[in-house]
Coordinates of N, CA and C in Angstrom, one line a residue:
X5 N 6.9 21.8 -44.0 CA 7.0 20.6 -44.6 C 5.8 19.7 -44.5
X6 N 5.0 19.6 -43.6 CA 3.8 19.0 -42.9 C 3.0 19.5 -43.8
X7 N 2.9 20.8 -43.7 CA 1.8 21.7 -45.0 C 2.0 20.9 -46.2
X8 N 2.5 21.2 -46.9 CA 2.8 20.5 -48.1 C 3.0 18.9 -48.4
X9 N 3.1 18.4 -47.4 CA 2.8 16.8 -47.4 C 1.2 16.3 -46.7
X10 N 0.4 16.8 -46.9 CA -0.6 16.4 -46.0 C -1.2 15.4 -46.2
X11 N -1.5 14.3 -45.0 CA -1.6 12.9 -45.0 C -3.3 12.9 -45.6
X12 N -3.8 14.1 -45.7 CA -5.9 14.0 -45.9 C -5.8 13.7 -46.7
X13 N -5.2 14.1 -48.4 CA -6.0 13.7 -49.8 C -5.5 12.0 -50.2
X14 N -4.4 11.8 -49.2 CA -4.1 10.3 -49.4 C -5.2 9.4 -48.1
X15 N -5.5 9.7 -47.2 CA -6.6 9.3 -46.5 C -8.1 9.2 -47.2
X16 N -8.5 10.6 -47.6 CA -9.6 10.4 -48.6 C -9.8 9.5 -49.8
X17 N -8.7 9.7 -50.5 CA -8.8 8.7 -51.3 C -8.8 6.9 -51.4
X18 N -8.0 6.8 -50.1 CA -8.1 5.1 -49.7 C -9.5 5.2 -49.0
X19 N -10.0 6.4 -48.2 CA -11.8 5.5 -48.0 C -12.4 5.6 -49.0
X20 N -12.2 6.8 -50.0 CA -12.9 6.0 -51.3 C -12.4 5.3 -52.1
X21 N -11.9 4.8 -52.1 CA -11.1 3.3 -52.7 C -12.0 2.0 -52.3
X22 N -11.8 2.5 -50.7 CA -12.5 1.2 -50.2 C -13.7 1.2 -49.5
X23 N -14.4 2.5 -49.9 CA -15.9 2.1 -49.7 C -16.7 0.9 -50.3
X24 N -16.4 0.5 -51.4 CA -17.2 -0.8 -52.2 C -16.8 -2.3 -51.6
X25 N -15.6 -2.5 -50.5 CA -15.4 -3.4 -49.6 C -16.4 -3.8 -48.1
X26 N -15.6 -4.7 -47.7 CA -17.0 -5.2 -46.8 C -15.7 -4.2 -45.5
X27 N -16.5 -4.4 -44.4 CA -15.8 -3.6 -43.4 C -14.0 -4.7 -42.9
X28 N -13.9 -5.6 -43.1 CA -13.1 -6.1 -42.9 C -12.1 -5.9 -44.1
X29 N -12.4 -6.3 -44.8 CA -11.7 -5.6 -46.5 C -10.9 -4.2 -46.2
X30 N -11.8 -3.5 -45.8 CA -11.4 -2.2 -45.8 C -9.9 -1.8 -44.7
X31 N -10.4 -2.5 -43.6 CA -9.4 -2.2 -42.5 C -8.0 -2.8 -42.6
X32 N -8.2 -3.9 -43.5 CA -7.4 -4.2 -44.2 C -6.2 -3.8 -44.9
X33 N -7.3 -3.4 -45.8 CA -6.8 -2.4 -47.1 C -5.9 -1.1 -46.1
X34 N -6.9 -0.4 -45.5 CA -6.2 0.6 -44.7 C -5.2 0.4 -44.3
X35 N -4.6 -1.0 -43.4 CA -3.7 -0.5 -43.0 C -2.7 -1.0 -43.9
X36 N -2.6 -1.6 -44.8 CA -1.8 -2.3 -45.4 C -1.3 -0.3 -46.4
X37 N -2.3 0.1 -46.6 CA -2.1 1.5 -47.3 C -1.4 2.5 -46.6
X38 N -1.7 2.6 -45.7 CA -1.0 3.7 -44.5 C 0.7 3.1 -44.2
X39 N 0.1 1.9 -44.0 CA 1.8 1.5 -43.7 C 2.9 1.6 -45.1
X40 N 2.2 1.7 -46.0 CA 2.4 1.8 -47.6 C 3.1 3.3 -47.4
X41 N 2.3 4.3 -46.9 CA 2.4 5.9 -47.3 C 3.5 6.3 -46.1
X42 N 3.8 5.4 -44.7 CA 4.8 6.0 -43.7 C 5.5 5.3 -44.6
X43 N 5.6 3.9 -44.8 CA 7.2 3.8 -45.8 C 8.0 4.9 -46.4
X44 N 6.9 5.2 -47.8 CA 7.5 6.4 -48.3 C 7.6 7.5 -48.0
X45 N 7.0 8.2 -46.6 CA 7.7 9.0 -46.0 C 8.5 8.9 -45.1
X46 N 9.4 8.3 -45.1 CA 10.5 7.5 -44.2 C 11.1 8.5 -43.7
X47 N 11.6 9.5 -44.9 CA 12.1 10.7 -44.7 C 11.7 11.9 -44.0
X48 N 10.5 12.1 -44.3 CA 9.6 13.2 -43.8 C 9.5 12.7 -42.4
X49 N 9.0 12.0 -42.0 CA 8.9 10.9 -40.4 C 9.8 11.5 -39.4
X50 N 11.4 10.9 -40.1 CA 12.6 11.2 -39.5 C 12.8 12.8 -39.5
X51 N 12.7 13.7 -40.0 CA 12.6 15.2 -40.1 C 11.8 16.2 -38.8
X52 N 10.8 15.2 -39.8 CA 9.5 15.6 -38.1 C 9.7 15.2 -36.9
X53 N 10.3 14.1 -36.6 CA 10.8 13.8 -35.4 C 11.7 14.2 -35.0
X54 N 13.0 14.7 -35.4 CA 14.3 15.6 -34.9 C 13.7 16.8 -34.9
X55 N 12.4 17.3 -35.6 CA 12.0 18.8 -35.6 C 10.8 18.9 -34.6
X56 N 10.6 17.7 -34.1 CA 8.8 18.4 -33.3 C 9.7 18.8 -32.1
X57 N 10.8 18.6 -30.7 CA 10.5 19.1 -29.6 C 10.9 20.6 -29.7
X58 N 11.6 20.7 -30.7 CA 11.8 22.5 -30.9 C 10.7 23.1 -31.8
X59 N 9.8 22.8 -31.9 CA 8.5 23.5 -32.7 C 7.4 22.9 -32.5
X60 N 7.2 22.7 -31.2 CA 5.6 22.3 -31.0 C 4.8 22.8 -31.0
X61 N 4.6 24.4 -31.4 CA 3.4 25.0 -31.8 C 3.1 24.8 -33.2
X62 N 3.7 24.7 -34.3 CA 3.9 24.0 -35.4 C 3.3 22.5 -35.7
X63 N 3.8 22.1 -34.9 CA 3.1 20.3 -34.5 C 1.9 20.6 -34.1
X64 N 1.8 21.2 -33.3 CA 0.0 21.1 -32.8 C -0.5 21.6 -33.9
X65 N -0.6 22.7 -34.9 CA -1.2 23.3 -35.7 C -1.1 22.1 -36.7
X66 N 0.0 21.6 -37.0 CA 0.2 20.4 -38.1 C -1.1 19.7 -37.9
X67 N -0.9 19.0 -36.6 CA -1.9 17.9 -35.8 C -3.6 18.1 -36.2
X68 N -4.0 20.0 -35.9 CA -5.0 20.1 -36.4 C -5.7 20.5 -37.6
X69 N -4.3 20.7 -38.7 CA -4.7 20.6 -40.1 C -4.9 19.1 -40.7
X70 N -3.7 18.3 -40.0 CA -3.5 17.4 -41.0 C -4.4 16.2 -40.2
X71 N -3.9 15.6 -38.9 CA -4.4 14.4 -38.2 C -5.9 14.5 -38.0
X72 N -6.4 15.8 -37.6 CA -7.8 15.9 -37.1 C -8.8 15.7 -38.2
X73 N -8.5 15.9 -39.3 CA -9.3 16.3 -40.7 C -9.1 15.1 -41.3
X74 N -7.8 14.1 -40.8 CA -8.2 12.6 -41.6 C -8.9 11.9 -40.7
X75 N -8.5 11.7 -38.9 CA -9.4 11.1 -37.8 C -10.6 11.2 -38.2
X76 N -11.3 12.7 -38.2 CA -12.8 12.6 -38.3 C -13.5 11.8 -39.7
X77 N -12.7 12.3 -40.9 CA -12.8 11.5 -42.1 C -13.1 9.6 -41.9
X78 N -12.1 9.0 -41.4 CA -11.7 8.3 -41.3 C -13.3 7.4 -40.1
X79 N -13.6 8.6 -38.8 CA -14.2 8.0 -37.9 C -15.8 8.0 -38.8
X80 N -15.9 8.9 -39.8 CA -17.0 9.0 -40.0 C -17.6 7.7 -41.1
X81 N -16.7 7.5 -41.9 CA -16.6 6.1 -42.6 C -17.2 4.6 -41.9
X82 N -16.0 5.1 -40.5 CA -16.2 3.8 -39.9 C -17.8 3.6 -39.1
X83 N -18.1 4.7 -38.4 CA -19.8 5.0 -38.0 C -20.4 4.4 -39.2
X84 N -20.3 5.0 -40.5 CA -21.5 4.2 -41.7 C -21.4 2.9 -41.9
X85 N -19.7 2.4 -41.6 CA -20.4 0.9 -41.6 C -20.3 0.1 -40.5
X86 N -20.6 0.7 -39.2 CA -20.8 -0.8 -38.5 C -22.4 -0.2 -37.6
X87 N -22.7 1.1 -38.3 CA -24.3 0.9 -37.9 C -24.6 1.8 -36.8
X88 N -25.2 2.8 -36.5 CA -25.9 3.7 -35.5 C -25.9 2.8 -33.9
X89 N -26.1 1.8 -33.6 CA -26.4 0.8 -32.5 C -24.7 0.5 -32.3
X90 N -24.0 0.3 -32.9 CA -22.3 -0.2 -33.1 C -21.9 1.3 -32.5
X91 N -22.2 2.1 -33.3 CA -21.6 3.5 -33.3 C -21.6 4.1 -31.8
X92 N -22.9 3.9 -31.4 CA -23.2 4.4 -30.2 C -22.7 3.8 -29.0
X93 N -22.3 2.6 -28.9 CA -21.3 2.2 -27.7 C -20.0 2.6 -28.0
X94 N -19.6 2.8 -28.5 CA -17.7 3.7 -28.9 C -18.0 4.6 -29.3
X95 N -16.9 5.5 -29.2 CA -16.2 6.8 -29.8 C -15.7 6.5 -30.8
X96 N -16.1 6.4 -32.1 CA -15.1 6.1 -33.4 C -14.3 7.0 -33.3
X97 N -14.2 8.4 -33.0 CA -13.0 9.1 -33.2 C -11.9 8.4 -32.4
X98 N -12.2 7.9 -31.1 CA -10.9 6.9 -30.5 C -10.6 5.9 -31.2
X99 N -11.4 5.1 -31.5 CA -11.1 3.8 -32.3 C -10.4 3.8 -33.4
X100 N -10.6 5.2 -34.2 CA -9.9 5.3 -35.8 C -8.2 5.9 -34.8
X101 N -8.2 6.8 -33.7 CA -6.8 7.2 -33.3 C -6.1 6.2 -32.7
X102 N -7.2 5.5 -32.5 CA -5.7 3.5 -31.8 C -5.7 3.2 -32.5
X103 N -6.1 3.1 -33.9 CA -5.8 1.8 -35.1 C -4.8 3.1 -35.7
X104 N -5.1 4.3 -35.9 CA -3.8 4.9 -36.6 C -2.3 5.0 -35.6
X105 N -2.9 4.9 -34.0 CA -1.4 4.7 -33.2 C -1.1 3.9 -33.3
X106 N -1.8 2.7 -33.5 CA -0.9 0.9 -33.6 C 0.1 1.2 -34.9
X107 N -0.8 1.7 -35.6 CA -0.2 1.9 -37.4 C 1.2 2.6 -37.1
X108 N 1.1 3.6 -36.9 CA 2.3 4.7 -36.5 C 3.5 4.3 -35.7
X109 N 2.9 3.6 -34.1 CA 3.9 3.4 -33.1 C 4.3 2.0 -33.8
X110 N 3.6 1.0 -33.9 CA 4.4 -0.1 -34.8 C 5.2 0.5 -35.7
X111 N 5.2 0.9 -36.9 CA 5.9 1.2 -37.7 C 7.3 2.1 -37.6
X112 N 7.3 2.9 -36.4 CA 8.2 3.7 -36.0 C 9.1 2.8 -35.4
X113 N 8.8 2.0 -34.3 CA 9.6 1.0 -33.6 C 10.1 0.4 -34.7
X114 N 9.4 -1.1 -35.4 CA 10.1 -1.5 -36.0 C 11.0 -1.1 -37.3
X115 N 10.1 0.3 -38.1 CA 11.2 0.3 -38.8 C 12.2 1.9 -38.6
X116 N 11.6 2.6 -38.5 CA 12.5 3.8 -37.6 C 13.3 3.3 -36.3
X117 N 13.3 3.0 -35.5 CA 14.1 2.4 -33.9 C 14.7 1.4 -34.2
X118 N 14.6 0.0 -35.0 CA 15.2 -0.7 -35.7 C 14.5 -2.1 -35.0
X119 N 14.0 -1.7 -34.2 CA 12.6 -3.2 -33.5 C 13.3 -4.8 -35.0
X120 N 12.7 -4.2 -36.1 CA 12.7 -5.4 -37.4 C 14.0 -6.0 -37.2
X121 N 14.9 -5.5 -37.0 CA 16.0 -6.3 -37.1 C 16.5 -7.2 -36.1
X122 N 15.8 -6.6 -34.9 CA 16.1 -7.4 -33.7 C 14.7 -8.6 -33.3
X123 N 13.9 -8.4 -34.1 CA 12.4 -9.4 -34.2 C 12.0 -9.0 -35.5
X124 N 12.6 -9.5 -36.3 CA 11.8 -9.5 -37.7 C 10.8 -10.2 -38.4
X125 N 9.8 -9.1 -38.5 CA 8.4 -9.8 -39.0 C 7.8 -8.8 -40.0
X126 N 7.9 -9.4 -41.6 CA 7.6 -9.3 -42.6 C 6.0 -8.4 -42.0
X127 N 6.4 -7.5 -43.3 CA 5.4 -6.5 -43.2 C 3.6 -6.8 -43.6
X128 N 3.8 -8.1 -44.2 CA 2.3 -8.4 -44.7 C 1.9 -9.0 -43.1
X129 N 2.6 -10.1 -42.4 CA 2.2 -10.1 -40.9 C 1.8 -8.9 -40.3
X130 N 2.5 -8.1 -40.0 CA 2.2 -7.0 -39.5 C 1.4 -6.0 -40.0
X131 N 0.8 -5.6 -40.8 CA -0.3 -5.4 -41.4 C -1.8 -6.3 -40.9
X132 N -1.7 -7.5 -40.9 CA -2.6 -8.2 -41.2 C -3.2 -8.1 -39.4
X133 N -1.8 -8.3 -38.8 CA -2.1 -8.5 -37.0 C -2.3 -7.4 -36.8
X134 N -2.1 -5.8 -37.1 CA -2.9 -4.7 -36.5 C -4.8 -4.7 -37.2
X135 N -4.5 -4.8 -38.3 CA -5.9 -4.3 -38.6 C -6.7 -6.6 -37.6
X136 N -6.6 -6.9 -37.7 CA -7.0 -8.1 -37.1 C -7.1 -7.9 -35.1
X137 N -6.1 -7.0 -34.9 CA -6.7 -6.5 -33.1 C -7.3 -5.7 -33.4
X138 N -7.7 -4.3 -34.0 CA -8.3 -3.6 -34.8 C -9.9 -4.4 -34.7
X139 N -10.2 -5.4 -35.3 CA -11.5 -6.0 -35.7 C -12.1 -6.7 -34.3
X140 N -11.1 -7.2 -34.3 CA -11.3 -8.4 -33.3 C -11.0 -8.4 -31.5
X141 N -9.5 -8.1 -31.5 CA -8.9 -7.6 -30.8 C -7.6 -8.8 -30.5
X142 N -7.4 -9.2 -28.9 CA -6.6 -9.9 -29.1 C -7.2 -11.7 -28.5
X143 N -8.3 -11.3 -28.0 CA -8.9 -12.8 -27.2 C -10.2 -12.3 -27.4
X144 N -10.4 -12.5 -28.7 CA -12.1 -12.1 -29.0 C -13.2 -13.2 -28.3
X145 N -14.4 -12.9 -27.9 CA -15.3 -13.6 -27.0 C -15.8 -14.6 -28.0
X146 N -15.4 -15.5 -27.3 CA -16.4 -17.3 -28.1 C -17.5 -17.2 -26.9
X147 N -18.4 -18.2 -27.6 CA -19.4 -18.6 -27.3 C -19.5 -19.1 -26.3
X148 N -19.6 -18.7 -24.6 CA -19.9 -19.5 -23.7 C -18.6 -19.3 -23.0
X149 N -17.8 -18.6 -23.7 CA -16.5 -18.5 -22.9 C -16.7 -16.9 -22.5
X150 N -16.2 -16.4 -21.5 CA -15.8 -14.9 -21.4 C -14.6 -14.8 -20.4

């Protein structure tokens, strides 16, 4: 099922979508898109989840057709735009896998586990507040403060 759904050509195509954005535009755009594409696999989500602890050789192989091939996609975008000197203090391959876990585990809690109903917060907030820790984080450094 994983084979045949694979999350790369919908990944590829949102970074080129949003290559002609500025870097904030984009992260944006991202996650507002990804959270877009678990929506409509709401179904497939819930499948794969009652199906990964009985087929985890299947998952891992999923993991490295499907997750690893958009991660590096994804990390290598993000290296071109914040610069060789940016790049070099982080791992972009971690940084693109926490912004896709915020994406993922948010979305699973609130709307798979049922989180929304018991704290409901419209999806354009939630969108906006991942890719925004994402950029920033949560108590970004002002001037003179640390």
């Amino acid at each position: 099922m994983l084979r045949r759904n694979s999350l790369v050509p919908s990944v590829l195509a949102l970074i080129d979508d949003l290559k002609t954005r500025s870097l904030e535009e984009a992260v944006h755009g991202f996650v507002r898109g990804a959270w877009r594409h678990l929506d409509a696999q709401r179904e497939l989500i819930l499948v794969a989840l009652r199906e990964m602890p009985t087929h985890l050789t299947e998952a891992r192989e999923a993991v490295a057709r499907v997750l690893v091939p958009a991660n590096a996609a994804l990390a290598r975008h993000l290296e071109a735009r914040i610069g060789p000197a940016r790049a070099a203090e982080l791992s972009s391959v971690i940084a693109v896998r926490a912004l896709l876990g915020m994406i993922v585990v948010t979305f699973l809690t609130q709307e798979i586990l049922g989180a929304g109903r018991h704290l409901p917060v419209p999806e354009a907030e939630i969108t906006k507040t991942i890719a925004e820790l994402f950029l920033r984080g949560v108590a970004p450094e002002r001037e003179g403060v640390s």
